[in-house]
């Protein structure tokens, strides 16, 4: 028993040394169970967000205002599906199956980003999603490129390259609308007003109210705090809004020379907890749609699994 304990201690020390040195943890490395669970929670939620995030945008494919806009939107949505797949695969290296992750999503055990529970009401919303939502996601994901778990960090490198194109796609839509008619400008400002605050919530609760941050920093899963990343996003986005003439819907937003960043108004955390607790405007619709499509796609998964099995049998028989 003592011998077993000392081997366990040694393995744990080895894990901690790797973390301290800044080395990546790889799937075959010994890791504490809590580290594994923490990553499964975060990575599966991240994957679910990418896939559920296809819904509000998918709603606009047939209504995009030009063929060019439609092609770009279609490519962007396909990218999001791909991001979900990289992340599910990366999470599977931690010993959880994709089926189990989907089950956790369907039973409400696993969350997905608050932001995708809001409706995309106009074409300007597609601009706001690309510019603000992907813009917020990039700030978070650039930081996650240096997260301690190797497969997660490598997935982030590829995802960030694609997200920066998405952010520009959204900004281009907003810039064009702001250069258009009074109605188009009003539509862009209305989308800005509705998406700004939920985008700030994407970074999670304030550091003082973030229960997972302690472990996340200790294990170098997080490299920057929720508030640090939110601040970074606000500082870069305010300037982009000014350039195209959009107003940030926050009367308390003002430059703070001492911190060389913007101070902002109070975030409505009551709304955030309602939305992530299942009571946002579109939670029911998003989950119903995901469940229905998952059921309808069962035959595709079965066919793919049968094909893979046959191929493996063939290889073994040769
Ligand atoms: N939404 O202790 P905390 C995209 C939960 S998709 C919902 O700070 P943590 C795109 C949190 O899970 C990109 N829930 O947690 C796709 C926890 O509850 P649980 C999405 C949230 O993990 C398609 C509780 O609040 N990006 O870009 O240290 C089209 C306490 O929070 C949220 C990611 O997923 C939220 N926003 O920090 C367009 C990034 N925030 O789990 C675009 C990866 C917090 O105990 N995730 N909660 O039930 C992360 O970086 C971190 O998990 C977070 C939260 C910063 C989000």
Short mmCIF file of N, CA and C in Angstrom, two decimals, residues 156-248:
data_model
loop_
_atom_site.label_atom_id
_atom_site.label_comp_id
_atom_site.label_asym_id
_atom_site.label_seq_id
_atom_site.Cartn_x
_atom_site.Cartn_y
_atom_site.Cartn_z
N UNK A 156 -6.58 24.85 -30.64
CA UNK A 156 -6.82 26.30 -30.60
C UNK A 156 -6.02 27.06 -31.65
N UNK A 157 -4.83 26.57 -31.98
CA UNK A 157 -3.99 27.27 -32.97
C UNK A 157 -4.73 27.32 -34.31
N UNK A 158 -5.26 26.18 -34.70
CA UNK A 158 -5.97 26.11 -35.98
C UNK A 158 -7.28 26.90 -35.93
N UNK A 159 -7.99 26.76 -34.82
CA UNK A 159 -9.28 27.45 -34.69
C UNK A 159 -9.09 28.97 -34.76
N UNK A 160 -8.05 29.47 -34.12
CA UNK A 160 -7.84 30.93 -34.10
C UNK A 160 -7.61 31.49 -35.50
N UNK A 161 -6.92 30.74 -36.32
CA UNK A 161 -6.67 31.22 -37.70
C UNK A 161 -8.00 31.43 -38.40
N UNK A 162 -8.93 30.47 -38.22
CA UNK A 162 -10.21 30.59 -38.90
C UNK A 162 -11.10 31.66 -38.26
N UNK A 163 -11.01 31.78 -36.94
CA UNK A 163 -11.86 32.76 -36.25
C UNK A 163 -11.52 34.19 -36.66
N UNK A 164 -10.25 34.44 -37.00
CA UNK A 164 -9.92 35.83 -37.32
C UNK A 164 -10.57 36.22 -38.65
N UNK A 165 -10.72 35.23 -39.53
CA UNK A 165 -11.47 35.50 -40.77
C UNK A 165 -12.95 35.76 -40.44
N UNK A 166 -13.49 35.01 -39.50
CA UNK A 166 -14.90 35.19 -39.12
C UNK A 166 -15.15 36.58 -38.55
N UNK A 167 -14.20 37.02 -37.74
CA UNK A 167 -14.37 38.33 -37.11
C UNK A 167 -14.42 39.43 -38.17
N UNK A 168 -13.57 39.28 -39.18
CA UNK A 168 -13.55 40.29 -40.26
C UNK A 168 -14.81 40.22 -41.12
N UNK A 169 -15.31 39.01 -41.30
CA UNK A 169 -16.57 38.85 -42.06
C UNK A 169 -17.68 39.64 -41.36
N UNK A 170 -17.74 39.53 -40.04
CA UNK A 170 -18.78 40.24 -39.28
C UNK A 170 -18.58 41.75 -39.34
N UNK A 171 -17.33 42.15 -39.20
CA UNK A 171 -17.03 43.60 -39.19
C UNK A 171 -17.34 44.20 -40.55
N UNK A 172 -17.07 43.44 -41.61
CA UNK A 172 -17.36 43.94 -42.95
C UNK A 172 -18.87 44.18 -43.12
N UNK A 173 -19.68 43.25 -42.62
CA UNK A 173 -21.14 43.42 -42.72
C UNK A 173 -21.56 44.69 -41.99
N UNK A 174 -21.03 44.88 -40.77
CA UNK A 174 -21.41 46.05 -39.98
C UNK A 174 -20.94 47.33 -40.67
N UNK A 175 -19.71 47.32 -41.19
CA UNK A 175 -19.16 48.52 -41.85
C UNK A 175 -20.00 48.88 -43.07
N UNK A 176 -20.39 47.86 -43.83
CA UNK A 176 -21.20 48.12 -45.03
C UNK A 176 -22.56 48.71 -44.66
N UNK A 177 -23.16 48.15 -43.63
CA UNK A 177 -24.48 48.65 -43.22
C UNK A 177 -24.37 50.07 -42.70
N UNK A 178 -23.27 50.39 -42.00
CA UNK A 178 -23.10 51.74 -41.47
C UNK A 178 -22.81 52.74 -42.57
N UNK A 179 -22.39 52.23 -43.74
CA UNK A 179 -22.16 53.13 -44.88
C UNK A 179 -23.40 53.19 -45.76
N UNK A 180 -24.49 52.57 -45.33
CA UNK A 180 -25.70 52.47 -46.16
C UNK A 180 -26.75 53.50 -45.80
N UNK A 181 -28.01 53.10 -45.91
CA UNK A 181 -29.14 54.02 -45.67
C UNK A 181 -29.37 54.20 -44.17
N UNK A 182 -30.23 55.15 -43.82
CA UNK A 182 -30.54 55.40 -42.41
C UNK A 182 -31.13 54.14 -41.78
N UNK A 183 -31.97 53.42 -42.54
CA UNK A 183 -32.58 52.19 -42.02
C UNK A 183 -31.51 51.13 -41.74
N UNK A 184 -30.55 51.03 -42.66
CA UNK A 184 -29.48 50.03 -42.46
C UNK A 184 -28.63 50.39 -41.24
N UNK A 185 -28.36 51.68 -41.08
CA UNK A 185 -27.56 52.11 -39.91
C UNK A 185 -28.32 51.82 -38.62
N UNK A 186 -29.62 52.06 -38.65
CA UNK A 186 -30.44 51.80 -37.45
C UNK A 186 -30.45 50.30 -37.13
N UNK A 187 -30.49 49.49 -38.20
CA UNK A 187 -30.51 48.03 -37.99
C UNK A 187 -29.18 47.56 -37.37
N UNK A 188 -28.09 48.14 -37.86
CA UNK A 188 -26.77 47.76 -37.32
C UNK A 188 -26.66 48.18 -35.85
N UNK A 189 -27.13 49.39 -35.54
CA UNK A 189 -27.05 49.86 -34.15
C UNK A 189 -27.94 49.01 -33.23
N UNK A 190 -29.10 48.62 -33.75
CA UNK A 190 -30.00 47.78 -32.95
C UNK A 190 -29.33 46.43 -32.63
N UNK A 191 -28.65 45.86 -33.63
CA UNK A 191 -27.96 44.58 -33.39
C UNK A 191 -26.85 44.78 -32.36
N UNK A 192 -26.13 45.88 -32.50
CA UNK A 192 -25.06 46.20 -31.53
C UNK A 192 -25.63 46.28 -30.11
N UNK A 193 -26.77 46.96 -29.99
CA UNK A 193 -27.38 47.15 -28.67
C UNK A 193 -27.76 45.81 -28.04
N UNK A 194 -28.23 44.90 -28.88
CA UNK A 194 -28.68 43.61 -28.32
C UNK A 194 -27.53 42.65 -28.06
N UNK A 195 -26.42 42.70 -28.84
CA UNK A 195 -25.36 41.69 -28.70
C UNK A 195 -24.20 42.12 -27.79
N UNK A 196 -24.11 43.44 -27.51
CA UNK A 196 -22.95 43.91 -26.75
C UNK A 196 -22.83 43.25 -25.37
N UNK A 197 -23.90 43.37 -24.57
CA UNK A 197 -23.80 42.88 -23.19
C UNK A 197 -23.67 41.36 -23.11
N UNK A 198 -24.47 40.59 -23.88
CA UNK A 198 -24.25 39.14 -23.84
C UNK A 198 -22.84 38.75 -24.28
N UNK A 199 -22.23 39.55 -25.19
CA UNK A 199 -20.85 39.24 -25.61
C UNK A 199 -19.88 39.42 -24.43
N UNK A 200 -20.11 40.46 -23.64
CA UNK A 200 -19.24 40.66 -22.46
C UNK A 200 -19.39 39.50 -21.47
N UNK A 201 -20.60 38.94 -21.42
CA UNK A 201 -20.85 37.82 -20.49
C UNK A 201 -20.15 36.54 -20.93
N UNK A 202 -19.80 36.46 -22.22
CA UNK A 202 -19.14 35.24 -22.73
C UNK A 202 -17.87 34.90 -21.95
N UNK A 203 -17.22 35.92 -21.39
CA UNK A 203 -15.94 35.67 -20.69
C UNK A 203 -16.15 35.05 -19.31
N UNK A 204 -17.42 34.89 -18.92
CA UNK A 204 -17.71 34.26 -17.63
C UNK A 204 -17.79 35.28 -16.52
N UNK A 205 -18.17 34.84 -15.31
CA UNK A 205 -18.36 35.77 -14.19
C UNK A 205 -17.07 36.51 -13.83
N UNK A 206 -17.21 37.58 -13.07
CA UNK A 206 -16.02 38.31 -12.60
C UNK A 206 -15.10 37.34 -11.85
N UNK A 207 -13.81 37.66 -11.85
CA UNK A 207 -12.82 36.75 -11.25
C UNK A 207 -13.19 36.35 -9.82
N UNK A 208 -13.73 37.31 -9.09
CA UNK A 208 -14.06 37.04 -7.68
C UNK A 208 -15.21 36.04 -7.55
N UNK A 209 -15.99 35.85 -8.62
CA UNK A 209 -17.14 34.92 -8.58
C UNK A 209 -16.95 33.71 -9.49
N UNK A 210 -15.71 33.43 -9.85
CA UNK A 210 -15.45 32.34 -10.82
C UNK A 210 -14.88 31.12 -10.07
N UNK A 211 -15.73 30.15 -9.76
CA UNK A 211 -15.29 29.03 -8.90
C UNK A 211 -14.18 28.18 -9.51
N UNK A 212 -14.09 28.10 -10.85
CA UNK A 212 -13.10 27.21 -11.47
C UNK A 212 -11.75 27.86 -11.71
N UNK A 213 -11.67 29.18 -11.51
CA UNK A 213 -10.43 29.87 -11.89
C UNK A 213 -9.22 29.45 -11.07
N UNK A 214 -9.43 29.15 -9.78
CA UNK A 214 -8.29 28.76 -8.93
C UNK A 214 -7.53 27.57 -9.51
N UNK A 215 -8.25 26.49 -9.76
CA UNK A 215 -7.63 25.29 -10.34
C UNK A 215 -7.10 25.58 -11.74
N UNK A 216 -7.89 26.34 -12.50
CA UNK A 216 -7.50 26.60 -13.89
C UNK A 216 -6.15 27.31 -13.95
N UNK A 217 -5.89 28.22 -13.01
CA UNK A 217 -4.59 28.92 -13.01
C UNK A 217 -3.49 28.02 -12.49
N UNK A 218 -3.80 27.27 -11.43
CA UNK A 218 -2.80 26.38 -10.83
C UNK A 218 -2.28 25.39 -11.88
N UNK A 219 -3.18 24.92 -12.72
CA UNK A 219 -2.80 23.91 -13.72
C UNK A 219 -2.50 24.53 -15.09
N UNK A 220 -2.45 25.85 -15.14
CA UNK A 220 -2.16 26.57 -16.39
C UNK A 220 -3.12 26.22 -17.52
N UNK A 221 -4.36 25.89 -17.14
CA UNK A 221 -5.41 25.73 -18.17
C UNK A 221 -5.79 27.13 -18.64
N UNK A 222 -5.94 28.04 -17.68
CA UNK A 222 -6.18 29.45 -18.01
C UNK A 222 -4.87 30.20 -17.87
N UNK A 223 -4.59 31.07 -18.82
CA UNK A 223 -3.39 31.92 -18.74
C UNK A 223 -3.76 33.36 -18.41
N UNK A 224 -5.01 33.71 -18.66
CA UNK A 224 -5.51 35.05 -18.33
C UNK A 224 -6.89 34.88 -17.69
N UNK A 225 -7.22 35.82 -16.80
CA UNK A 225 -8.48 35.67 -16.07
C UNK A 225 -9.67 36.14 -16.93
N UNK A 226 -10.87 35.77 -16.47
CA UNK A 226 -12.10 36.18 -17.18
C UNK A 226 -12.13 37.72 -17.35
N UNK A 227 -11.81 38.45 -16.27
CA UNK A 227 -11.87 39.92 -16.35
C UNK A 227 -10.77 40.50 -17.23
N UNK A 228 -9.59 39.90 -17.19
CA UNK A 228 -8.49 40.41 -18.04
C UNK A 228 -8.88 40.30 -19.52
N UNK A 229 -9.45 39.15 -19.88
CA UNK A 229 -9.79 38.94 -21.29
C UNK A 229 -10.96 39.83 -21.71
N UNK A 230 -11.92 39.99 -20.78
CA UNK A 230 -13.06 40.88 -21.08
C UNK A 230 -12.55 42.31 -21.36
N UNK A 231 -11.60 42.74 -20.51
CA UNK A 231 -11.04 44.09 -20.66
C UNK A 231 -10.35 44.24 -22.03
N UNK A 232 -9.58 43.23 -22.38
CA UNK A 232 -8.87 43.24 -23.66
C UNK A 232 -9.87 43.39 -24.83
N UNK A 233 -10.94 42.63 -24.74
CA UNK A 233 -11.98 42.66 -25.79
C UNK A 233 -12.61 44.06 -25.88
N UNK A 234 -12.97 44.62 -24.72
CA UNK A 234 -13.61 45.94 -24.72
C UNK A 234 -12.67 46.97 -25.34
N UNK A 235 -11.41 46.95 -24.92
CA UNK A 235 -10.48 47.99 -25.39
C UNK A 235 -10.29 47.95 -26.90
N UNK A 236 -10.24 46.76 -27.47
CA UNK A 236 -10.03 46.75 -28.92
C UNK A 236 -11.34 47.01 -29.69
N UNK A 237 -12.47 46.62 -29.10
CA UNK A 237 -13.74 46.74 -29.84
C UNK A 237 -14.27 48.17 -29.86
N UNK A 238 -14.04 48.92 -28.78
CA UNK A 238 -14.54 50.30 -28.73
C UNK A 238 -13.99 51.09 -29.93
N UNK A 239 -12.71 50.92 -30.19
CA UNK A 239 -12.10 51.66 -31.30
C UNK A 239 -12.70 51.23 -32.64
N UNK A 240 -12.93 49.93 -32.79
CA UNK A 240 -13.51 49.44 -34.06
C UNK A 240 -14.92 50.01 -34.25
N UNK A 241 -15.68 50.12 -33.17
CA UNK A 241 -17.04 50.68 -33.26
C UNK A 241 -16.97 52.15 -33.68
N UNK A 242 -16.03 52.87 -33.08
CA UNK A 242 -15.90 54.30 -33.39
C UNK A 242 -15.60 54.53 -34.88
N UNK A 243 -14.73 53.69 -35.42
CA UNK A 243 -14.32 53.86 -36.82
C UNK A 243 -15.52 53.81 -37.77
N UNK A 244 -16.49 52.95 -37.47
CA UNK A 244 -17.64 52.83 -38.40
C UNK A 244 -18.88 53.57 -37.90
N UNK A 245 -18.74 54.26 -36.77
CA UNK A 245 -19.84 55.13 -36.31
C UNK A 245 -20.89 54.45 -35.45
N UNK A 246 -20.56 53.30 -34.87
CA UNK A 246 -21.52 52.64 -33.97
C UNK A 246 -21.30 53.12 -32.53
N UNK A 247 -22.38 53.16 -31.77
CA UNK A 247 -22.28 53.59 -30.37
C UNK A 247 -22.36 52.36 -29.47
N UNK A 248 -21.44 52.27 -28.52
CA UNK A 248 -21.50 51.17 -27.55
C UNK A 248 -22.63 51.48 -26.56
#
